[in-house]
Coordinates of C-alpha atoms in Angstrom, one line a residue:
M89 CA 53.8 25.0 64.8
A90 CA 51.9 21.8 64.4
A91 CA 53.9 18.7 63.6
A92 CA 53.3 17.2 60.2
T93 CA 51.7 14.0 61.3
R94 CA 48.2 13.8 59.7
T95 CA 47.3 12.5 56.3
V96 CA 44.3 13.7 54.2
E97 CA 42.6 10.3 54.9
E98 CA 43.0 10.8 58.6
V99 CA 41.6 14.3 58.6
L100 CA 38.6 13.1 56.6
R101 CA 38.1 10.2 59.0
D102 CA 38.1 12.4 62.0
G103 CA 35.8 15.0 60.4
G104 CA 33.1 12.4 59.6
F105 CA 30.2 12.9 57.2
T106 CA 29.1 16.5 56.9
S107 CA 26.7 18.8 55.1
F108 CA 29.4 19.3 52.5
H109 CA 29.3 15.6 51.7
R110 CA 25.5 15.6 51.3
R111 CA 25.8 18.4 48.7
V112 CA 28.5 16.6 46.8
V113 CA 26.5 13.3 46.8
L114 CA 23.4 15.1 45.5
L115 CA 25.4 17.0 42.7
T116 CA 27.2 13.9 41.5
G117 CA 24.0 11.8 41.8
F118 CA 22.0 14.4 39.8
A119 CA 24.6 14.1 37.0
W120 CA 24.5 10.3 37.3
T121 CA 20.8 10.4 36.6
F122 CA 21.5 12.0 33.2
V123 CA 24.2 9.4 32.3
A124 CA 21.6 6.6 32.8
F125 CA 18.9 8.7 31.1
E126 CA 21.1 9.2 28.0
I127 CA 22.2 5.7 27.6
I128 CA 18.8 4.1 28.1
M129 CA 16.9 6.8 26.2
I130 CA 18.7 6.5 22.9
G131 CA 17.7 2.8 22.7
L132 CA 14.1 3.8 23.2
V133 CA 13.9 6.8 20.8
V134 CA 16.4 6.1 18.1
G135 CA 13.7 4.4 15.9
S136 CA 11.6 7.6 15.8
V137 CA 14.7 9.9 15.4
L138 CA 16.0 8.0 12.4
G139 CA 12.5 7.2 11.1
S140 CA 12.1 11.0 10.5
F141 CA 15.0 10.7 8.0
G142 CA 13.7 7.5 6.3
V143 CA 16.1 5.2 8.1
T144 CA 14.7 2.0 9.7
Q145 CA 16.3 -0.9 11.5
E146 CA 15.0 -3.4 8.9
R147 CA 16.2 -1.5 5.8
D148 CA 19.4 0.1 7.2
P149 CA 20.7 -2.1 10.1
V150 CA 24.3 -1.0 9.8
L151 CA 23.6 2.7 9.8
Y152 CA 21.0 2.2 12.6
G153 CA 23.6 0.4 14.7
I154 CA 26.2 3.0 14.1
V155 CA 23.9 5.8 15.3
V156 CA 22.9 3.8 18.4
S157 CA 26.5 3.3 19.3
A158 CA 27.5 6.9 18.9
T159 CA 27.1 7.9 22.5
L160 CA 29.0 4.9 23.7
V161 CA 31.8 5.6 21.2
G162 CA 32.0 9.2 22.5
S163 CA 31.9 8.0 26.1
L164 CA 34.8 5.6 25.4
L165 CA 36.9 8.5 24.0
G166 CA 35.9 10.9 26.7
S167 CA 36.7 8.4 29.6
L168 CA 40.1 7.6 28.2
Y169 CA 41.2 11.1 27.6
L170 CA 39.4 13.0 30.4
G171 CA 40.4 10.5 33.1
R172 CA 44.0 10.9 32.2
L173 CA 43.6 14.7 32.1
A174 CA 41.9 14.7 35.5
D175 CA 44.9 13.0 37.1
A176 CA 47.4 15.4 35.5
R177 CA 45.5 18.7 35.8
G178 CA 43.0 18.2 38.6
R179 CA 39.4 16.9 39.0
R180 CA 37.5 20.1 39.4
T181 CA 37.8 21.5 35.8
I182 CA 36.7 18.2 34.2
F183 CA 34.0 17.8 36.8
L184 CA 32.6 21.2 35.7
V185 CA 33.1 20.9 32.0
S186 CA 31.9 17.4 31.4
I187 CA 28.2 17.9 32.2
L188 CA 28.1 21.3 30.6
W189 CA 29.6 19.8 27.4
Y190 CA 26.9 17.0 27.6
S191 CA 24.1 19.5 28.1
V192 CA 25.2 21.7 25.1
F193 CA 25.4 18.8 22.6
T194 CA 22.3 17.1 23.9
A195 CA 20.4 20.3 23.1
A196 CA 22.2 20.5 19.7
T197 CA 20.9 17.1 18.8
A198 CA 17.5 18.8 18.3
L199 CA 19.1 20.6 15.3
S200 CA 20.0 17.3 13.5
W201 CA 19.3 17.4 9.7
D202 CA 20.3 13.8 8.8
P203 CA 21.4 10.5 10.4
W204 CA 25.1 11.5 10.3
S205 CA 24.4 14.7 12.1
V206 CA 22.6 12.7 14.8
F207 CA 25.6 10.5 15.0
G208 CA 27.9 13.5 15.4
F209 CA 25.9 15.3 18.1
R210 CA 25.5 12.0 20.0
L211 CA 29.2 11.3 19.8
L212 CA 30.1 14.8 21.1
A213 CA 27.5 14.5 23.9
G214 CA 29.1 11.1 24.7
L215 CA 32.5 12.8 25.3
G216 CA 30.9 14.6 28.3
L217 CA 29.3 11.4 29.5
G218 CA 32.7 9.8 29.5
G219 CA 34.1 12.6 31.6
M220 CA 31.3 12.1 34.2
L221 CA 31.7 8.4 34.3
V222 CA 35.4 8.7 35.1
V223 CA 35.6 11.9 37.2
D224 CA 32.4 11.9 39.2
P225 CA 33.2 8.7 41.2
S226 CA 36.9 9.8 41.6
V227 CA 35.8 13.2 43.0
L228 CA 33.2 11.7 45.3
S229 CA 35.5 9.1 46.6
E230 CA 38.2 11.6 47.4
F231 CA 35.8 13.8 49.5
L232 CA 34.2 11.1 51.6
P233 CA 35.5 9.9 55.0
P234 CA 36.8 6.3 54.8
Q235 CA 34.1 5.0 57.2
S236 CA 31.4 6.3 54.9
R237 CA 33.0 5.8 51.5
G238 CA 31.7 2.4 50.6
R239 CA 28.0 3.0 51.2
F240 CA 27.9 6.5 49.7
M241 CA 29.8 5.4 46.6
V242 CA 27.0 2.8 46.1
L243 CA 24.4 5.5 46.9
L244 CA 25.7 7.3 43.8
D245 CA 24.3 4.4 41.7
F246 CA 20.9 4.8 43.3
F247 CA 20.5 7.7 40.9
W248 CA 21.0 5.3 37.9
P249 CA 17.5 3.7 38.0
L250 CA 16.1 7.3 38.4
G251 CA 17.6 8.0 35.0
F252 CA 16.2 4.7 33.7
L253 CA 12.7 5.7 34.9
L254 CA 13.1 9.2 33.5
A255 CA 14.1 7.8 30.1
I256 CA 11.0 5.6 30.1
G257 CA 8.9 8.6 31.0
F258 CA 10.3 10.8 28.3
W259 CA 9.8 7.9 25.8
W260 CA 6.2 7.5 26.8
V261 CA 5.4 11.3 26.7
F262 CA 7.3 12.4 23.6
I263 CA 7.4 9.2 21.5
I264 CA 4.4 7.1 22.4
Q265 CA 2.0 10.0 23.2
G266 CA 3.7 12.3 20.6
V267 CA 3.7 15.5 22.8
T268 CA 5.1 18.4 20.8
L269 CA 5.3 22.2 20.7
A270 CA 4.6 24.5 17.8
G271 CA 4.6 21.6 15.3
V272 CA 8.2 20.7 16.0
E273 CA 8.9 17.0 15.9
S274 CA 8.4 15.4 19.3
W275 CA 11.9 13.9 19.5
R276 CA 13.5 17.3 18.9
I277 CA 11.5 18.7 21.9
L278 CA 12.7 15.7 23.9
F279 CA 16.4 16.6 23.4
L280 CA 15.8 20.2 24.2
V281 CA 14.0 19.4 27.4
A282 CA 16.6 16.8 28.4
A283 CA 19.4 19.3 28.2
F284 CA 18.0 21.9 30.6
P285 CA 18.3 20.1 33.9
A286 CA 21.8 19.0 33.0
F287 CA 22.7 22.6 32.4
I288 CA 21.4 23.6 35.8
A289 CA 23.5 20.8 37.4
A290 CA 26.6 22.2 35.6
L291 CA 26.0 25.6 37.2
A292 CA 25.6 24.0 40.6
R293 CA 28.9 22.1 40.3
N294 CA 30.8 25.4 40.4
T295 CA 30.5 25.3 44.2
I296 CA 32.6 22.1 44.5
P297 CA 36.3 22.6 45.1
E298 CA 39.3 20.6 44.0
S299 CA 40.1 17.3 45.6
P300 CA 42.2 17.6 48.8
F301 CA 44.0 14.4 47.8
Y302 CA 45.0 15.9 44.5
Y303 CA 46.4 19.0 46.2
A304 CA 48.3 17.0 48.8
R305 CA 49.7 14.7 46.1
H306 CA 51.1 17.7 44.3
G307 CA 52.6 19.3 47.4
R308 CA 50.0 22.0 47.7
L309 CA 49.3 21.5 51.4
Q310 CA 47.9 25.0 52.0
D311 CA 45.2 24.4 49.4
S312 CA 44.6 20.9 50.7
A313 CA 44.1 22.2 54.2
S314 CA 41.8 24.9 53.0
V315 CA 39.5 22.4 51.3
L316 CA 39.7 20.0 54.3
S317 CA 38.6 22.9 56.5
R318 CA 35.6 23.5 54.3
I319 CA 34.7 19.8 54.2
T320 CA 35.0 19.1 57.9
G321 CA 33.9 22.5 59.2
R322 CA 37.0 22.5 61.4
S323 CA 40.2 24.5 61.0
V324 CA 43.0 22.4 59.5
D325 CA 46.5 23.6 59.9
P326 CA 48.5 23.0 56.7
A327 CA 51.6 22.4 58.8
S328 CA 49.9 19.4 60.4
L329 CA 49.5 17.6 57.1
T330 CA 52.2 15.1 56.0
K331 CA 53.9 15.9 52.7
E332 CA 53.3 13.4 50.0
Q333 CA 55.6 12.9 47.0
A334 CA 54.5 15.1 44.1
V335 CA 53.5 13.0 41.1
P336 CA 52.5 15.4 38.3
K337 CA 51.8 12.7 35.8
A338 CA 51.5 9.0 36.5
P339 CA 52.9 6.8 33.8
L340 CA 50.1 4.7 32.2
G341 CA 52.4 1.7 31.9
A342 CA 52.7 1.4 35.6
L343 CA 49.1 0.2 35.8
F344 CA 50.5 -3.1 34.3
G345 CA 53.7 -3.1 36.4
P346 CA 54.4 -5.5 39.3
A347 CA 52.6 -3.3 41.9
L348 CA 49.3 -2.9 40.0
A349 CA 49.1 -5.6 37.4
R350 CA 46.8 -7.9 39.4
R351 CA 44.5 -5.0 40.3
S352 CA 44.4 -3.8 36.7
A353 CA 43.5 -7.4 35.5
V354 CA 40.7 -7.6 38.0
T355 CA 39.4 -4.2 37.0
I356 CA 39.5 -5.1 33.3
V357 CA 37.7 -8.5 33.7
T358 CA 35.1 -7.1 36.1
W359 CA 34.2 -4.1 33.9
I360 CA 34.0 -6.3 30.8
A361 CA 31.6 -8.7 32.6
L362 CA 29.4 -5.8 33.8
N363 CA 29.4 -3.8 30.6
F364 CA 28.8 -6.8 28.3
S365 CA 25.9 -8.0 30.4
Y366 CA 24.3 -4.7 31.1
Y367 CA 24.4 -3.1 27.6
G368 CA 23.9 -6.4 25.8
L369 CA 20.7 -7.0 27.7
F370 CA 19.2 -3.6 28.5
L371 CA 19.7 -1.9 25.1
W372 CA 18.0 -4.9 23.5
L373 CA 15.3 -5.3 26.2
P374 CA 12.6 -3.3 24.4
G375 CA 13.2 -5.5 21.3
I376 CA 13.5 -8.9 22.9
L377 CA 10.6 -8.9 25.4
P378 CA 8.0 -9.2 22.6
K379 CA 9.9 -12.2 21.3
F380 CA 8.9 -14.3 24.4
T381 CA 6.0 -16.0 22.7
D382 CA 4.4 -17.2 26.0
V383 CA 3.6 -13.6 26.9
K384 CA 1.5 -11.3 24.7
F385 CA 3.1 -7.9 24.8
D386 CA 1.4 -4.6 23.8
I387 CA 3.0 -1.2 24.3
T388 CA 1.5 -0.8 27.8
L389 CA 2.8 -4.2 29.1
L390 CA 6.2 -3.5 27.6
A391 CA 6.4 -0.2 29.4
L392 CA 5.3 -1.9 32.7
F393 CA 8.1 -4.5 32.3
L394 CA 10.6 -1.8 31.7
V395 CA 9.4 0.1 34.8
A396 CA 9.6 -3.2 36.8
S397 CA 13.2 -3.7 35.6
A398 CA 14.1 -0.1 36.8
L399 CA 12.4 -0.4 40.2
A400 CA 14.1 -3.7 40.9
Q401 CA 17.4 -1.9 40.7
F402 CA 16.7 0.2 43.9
P403 CA 16.7 -2.8 46.3
G404 CA 19.7 -4.2 44.5
Y405 CA 21.7 -1.0 45.2
L406 CA 20.4 -0.9 48.8
A407 CA 21.6 -4.5 49.4
S408 CA 24.9 -3.7 47.8
M409 CA 25.3 -0.5 49.9
V410 CA 24.9 -2.4 53.1
L411 CA 27.1 -5.4 52.2
V412 CA 30.1 -3.5 50.8
D413 CA 30.7 -2.1 54.3
R414 CA 29.6 -5.1 56.4
W415 CA 30.9 -7.9 54.2
G416 CA 33.5 -6.3 51.9
R417 CA 33.7 -4.9 48.4
K418 CA 35.1 -8.0 46.7
R419 CA 32.7 -10.5 48.2
T420 CA 29.7 -8.4 47.5
L421 CA 30.7 -7.7 43.8
A422 CA 31.6 -11.3 43.2
L423 CA 28.4 -12.7 44.7
F424 CA 26.2 -10.3 42.8
L425 CA 27.9 -11.2 39.5
V426 CA 27.5 -14.9 40.1
L427 CA 23.8 -14.6 41.1
G428 CA 23.2 -12.2 38.2
G429 CA 24.5 -14.9 35.9
V430 CA 22.1 -17.5 37.5
S431 CA 19.2 -15.0 37.2
G432 CA 20.1 -14.2 33.6
Y433 CA 19.7 -17.9 32.7
L434 CA 16.4 -18.0 34.5
F435 CA 15.2 -15.1 32.4
A436 CA 16.6 -16.6 29.2
T437 CA 14.7 -19.8 29.6
A438 CA 11.4 -18.3 31.0
N439 CA 8.3 -20.0 29.6
S440 CA 5.6 -18.2 31.6
F441 CA 4.6 -14.6 32.6
A442 CA 5.6 -15.2 36.2
T443 CA 9.1 -16.6 35.5
L444 CA 9.8 -14.0 32.8
L445 CA 8.9 -11.1 35.2
L446 CA 10.8 -12.7 38.1
G447 CA 13.8 -13.5 36.0
L448 CA 13.9 -9.9 34.8
I449 CA 13.5 -8.5 38.3
F450 CA 16.3 -10.7 39.7
V451 CA 18.8 -10.0 36.9
S452 CA 18.1 -6.3 37.3
F453 CA 18.5 -6.6 41.1
F454 CA 21.9 -8.4 40.9
N455 CA 23.4 -6.8 37.8
L456 CA 22.8 -3.2 39.0
G457 CA 23.7 -4.2 42.6
A458 CA 27.0 -5.3 41.2
W459 CA 27.4 -1.9 39.4
G460 CA 26.9 -0.3 42.8
A461 CA 29.7 -2.3 44.3
V462 CA 32.2 -1.8 41.4
Y463 CA 32.7 1.9 42.0
P464 CA 33.9 1.9 45.6
Y465 CA 36.0 -1.2 44.7
T466 CA 37.6 0.4 41.7
S467 CA 38.3 3.7 43.5
E468 CA 40.1 1.7 46.2
L469 CA 42.1 -0.5 43.9
F470 CA 44.3 2.4 42.7
P471 CA 46.4 5.1 44.6
T472 CA 45.5 8.8 44.1
Q473 CA 47.9 9.5 41.3
Y474 CA 46.5 6.6 39.3
R475 CA 42.8 6.8 40.3
G476 CA 41.5 8.9 37.4
T477 CA 43.7 6.9 35.0
G478 CA 42.5 3.6 36.5
F479 CA 38.9 4.7 36.2
G480 CA 39.7 5.8 32.6
M481 CA 41.0 2.4 31.8
A482 CA 38.0 0.7 33.4
E483 CA 35.6 2.9 31.5
G484 CA 37.6 2.6 28.3
V485 CA 37.6 -1.2 28.4
G486 CA 34.0 -1.1 29.7
K487 CA 32.7 1.1 26.9
T488 CA 34.5 -0.9 24.2
T489 CA 32.7 -3.9 25.6
A490 CA 29.5 -1.9 25.8
I491 CA 29.7 -1.2 22.1
L492 CA 30.5 -4.8 21.3
G493 CA 27.9 -6.3 23.6
P494 CA 24.8 -5.2 21.7
V495 CA 26.5 -6.1 18.4
V496 CA 27.3 -9.7 19.6
F497 CA 23.8 -10.0 21.1
G498 CA 22.3 -9.0 17.7
A499 CA 24.6 -11.3 15.8
L500 CA 23.6 -14.3 18.0
L501 CA 20.0 -13.3 17.7
E502 CA 20.2 -13.3 14.0
S503 CA 22.3 -16.4 13.6
T504 CA 20.4 -18.6 16.0
G505 CA 16.9 -17.2 15.2
G506 CA 16.1 -17.1 18.9
I507 CA 16.7 -15.3 22.2
I508 CA 18.0 -18.2 24.3
A509 CA 21.5 -18.2 22.9
P510 CA 22.3 -14.5 23.3
L511 CA 20.7 -14.3 26.7
T512 CA 22.6 -17.4 27.9
V513 CA 25.9 -15.8 26.7
I514 CA 25.0 -12.7 28.9
A515 CA 24.4 -15.0 31.9
V516 CA 27.6 -16.9 31.4
V517 CA 29.7 -13.8 31.1
M518 CA 28.4 -12.5 34.4
L519 CA 29.0 -15.8 36.1
L520 CA 32.6 -16.2 34.8
G521 CA 33.4 -12.6 35.8
G522 CA 32.1 -13.2 39.3
L523 CA 34.2 -16.4 39.6
F524 CA 37.3 -14.7 38.4
L525 CA 36.9 -11.9 40.8
A526 CA 36.3 -14.2 43.7
G527 CA 39.5 -16.2 42.9
V528 CA 41.9 -13.4 42.0
G529 CA 40.7 -10.0 43.3
P530 CA 42.0 -8.4 46.5
E531 CA 39.7 -7.2 49.2
T532 CA 40.0 -3.4 49.6
K533 CA 37.7 -2.8 52.6
G534 CA 39.7 -1.2 55.3
E535 CA 42.7 -0.4 53.1
A536 CA 44.2 3.1 53.5
F537 CA 43.3 5.5 50.8
T538 CA 46.6 6.6 49.4

């Protein structure tokens, strides 16, 4: 009988990157596309949706803002609850259910009969998004070999700008061009069409097994070995795996105990900086670009600026993907946040077409590159029994900030009568978040995945 000397991490390291990993990356990435699509799309189409019920931003700003925030509120609730449930009951079920739930309620949005029904359906769809935001990176990180984990966790975020571009395309086809079917309002067709690929992705996820780390942590070494054999393509003897202490439910308070308090603080500050800056800026982007008086925007130029913003995210993710493995998670994330803050101020004070476009490109490059680095970093800050809970805390804090970010941005825009103040605040928050991380955060590159 084999001696129990190997950990799950060591088996994954020895097995390397396999065809199984390619499939998992594609399936999680496909879902990630729809997370981005949903979050960006609602900011583009909500005017048309609510306009069909006689609600406008000018006459009903409070109701307008409530409906816009519905998906983020649902995502907050979903990330807090489902991340905790994934740690206690396993990743696979939440991994399957979350995108199916999102698909069903995205399609149901087409049946909305008034603004509050739109809010309800968007909130329910957001619950599924919250599950994907928490569980997808946890699942992916626990399948990948450690030597590949950093870059492929960043690769997950390569699918985000695809969702951004998809949202712009749907907005252009269904809202700007008004494409419809059988006289049905174009925004209703949009939600029906958007739900179908997500439903297909939900069916495809059925091929993904439970995390081997989860099984090993709960003492199910036979199951862990079976999954590891499938991942690596090599037979793994369960007797060769070291037994780990079974922890059926990790106490939430331990995230703020002596062992994890520093890591939790870094997680909270970093996710606040990223969410405040991203949602504060990008949900307002279609509305603030025409306010730059030095550039004359029409609908075509606005669309081109949005596309440029999305395209700039790809090289940002690529740079992040290379640097997290070569330079480290903490250094890459801190640098991108600091440079994102500098770029944000350049964008805020732009007074020509060239500086406006370059400022937007650079802030997109660095902000989204930072998003690429934060997922491998967060996944490595917490041990297995806390990983879903840690991601749930990060997403919960992040989504609370994401809800507040656009509100604070709008309040500053209204109170100051200009765009420089809110955009400068965005830049400062990114800068301070990067400096805090650089001074306090631990480096996780090379740490054992426990």
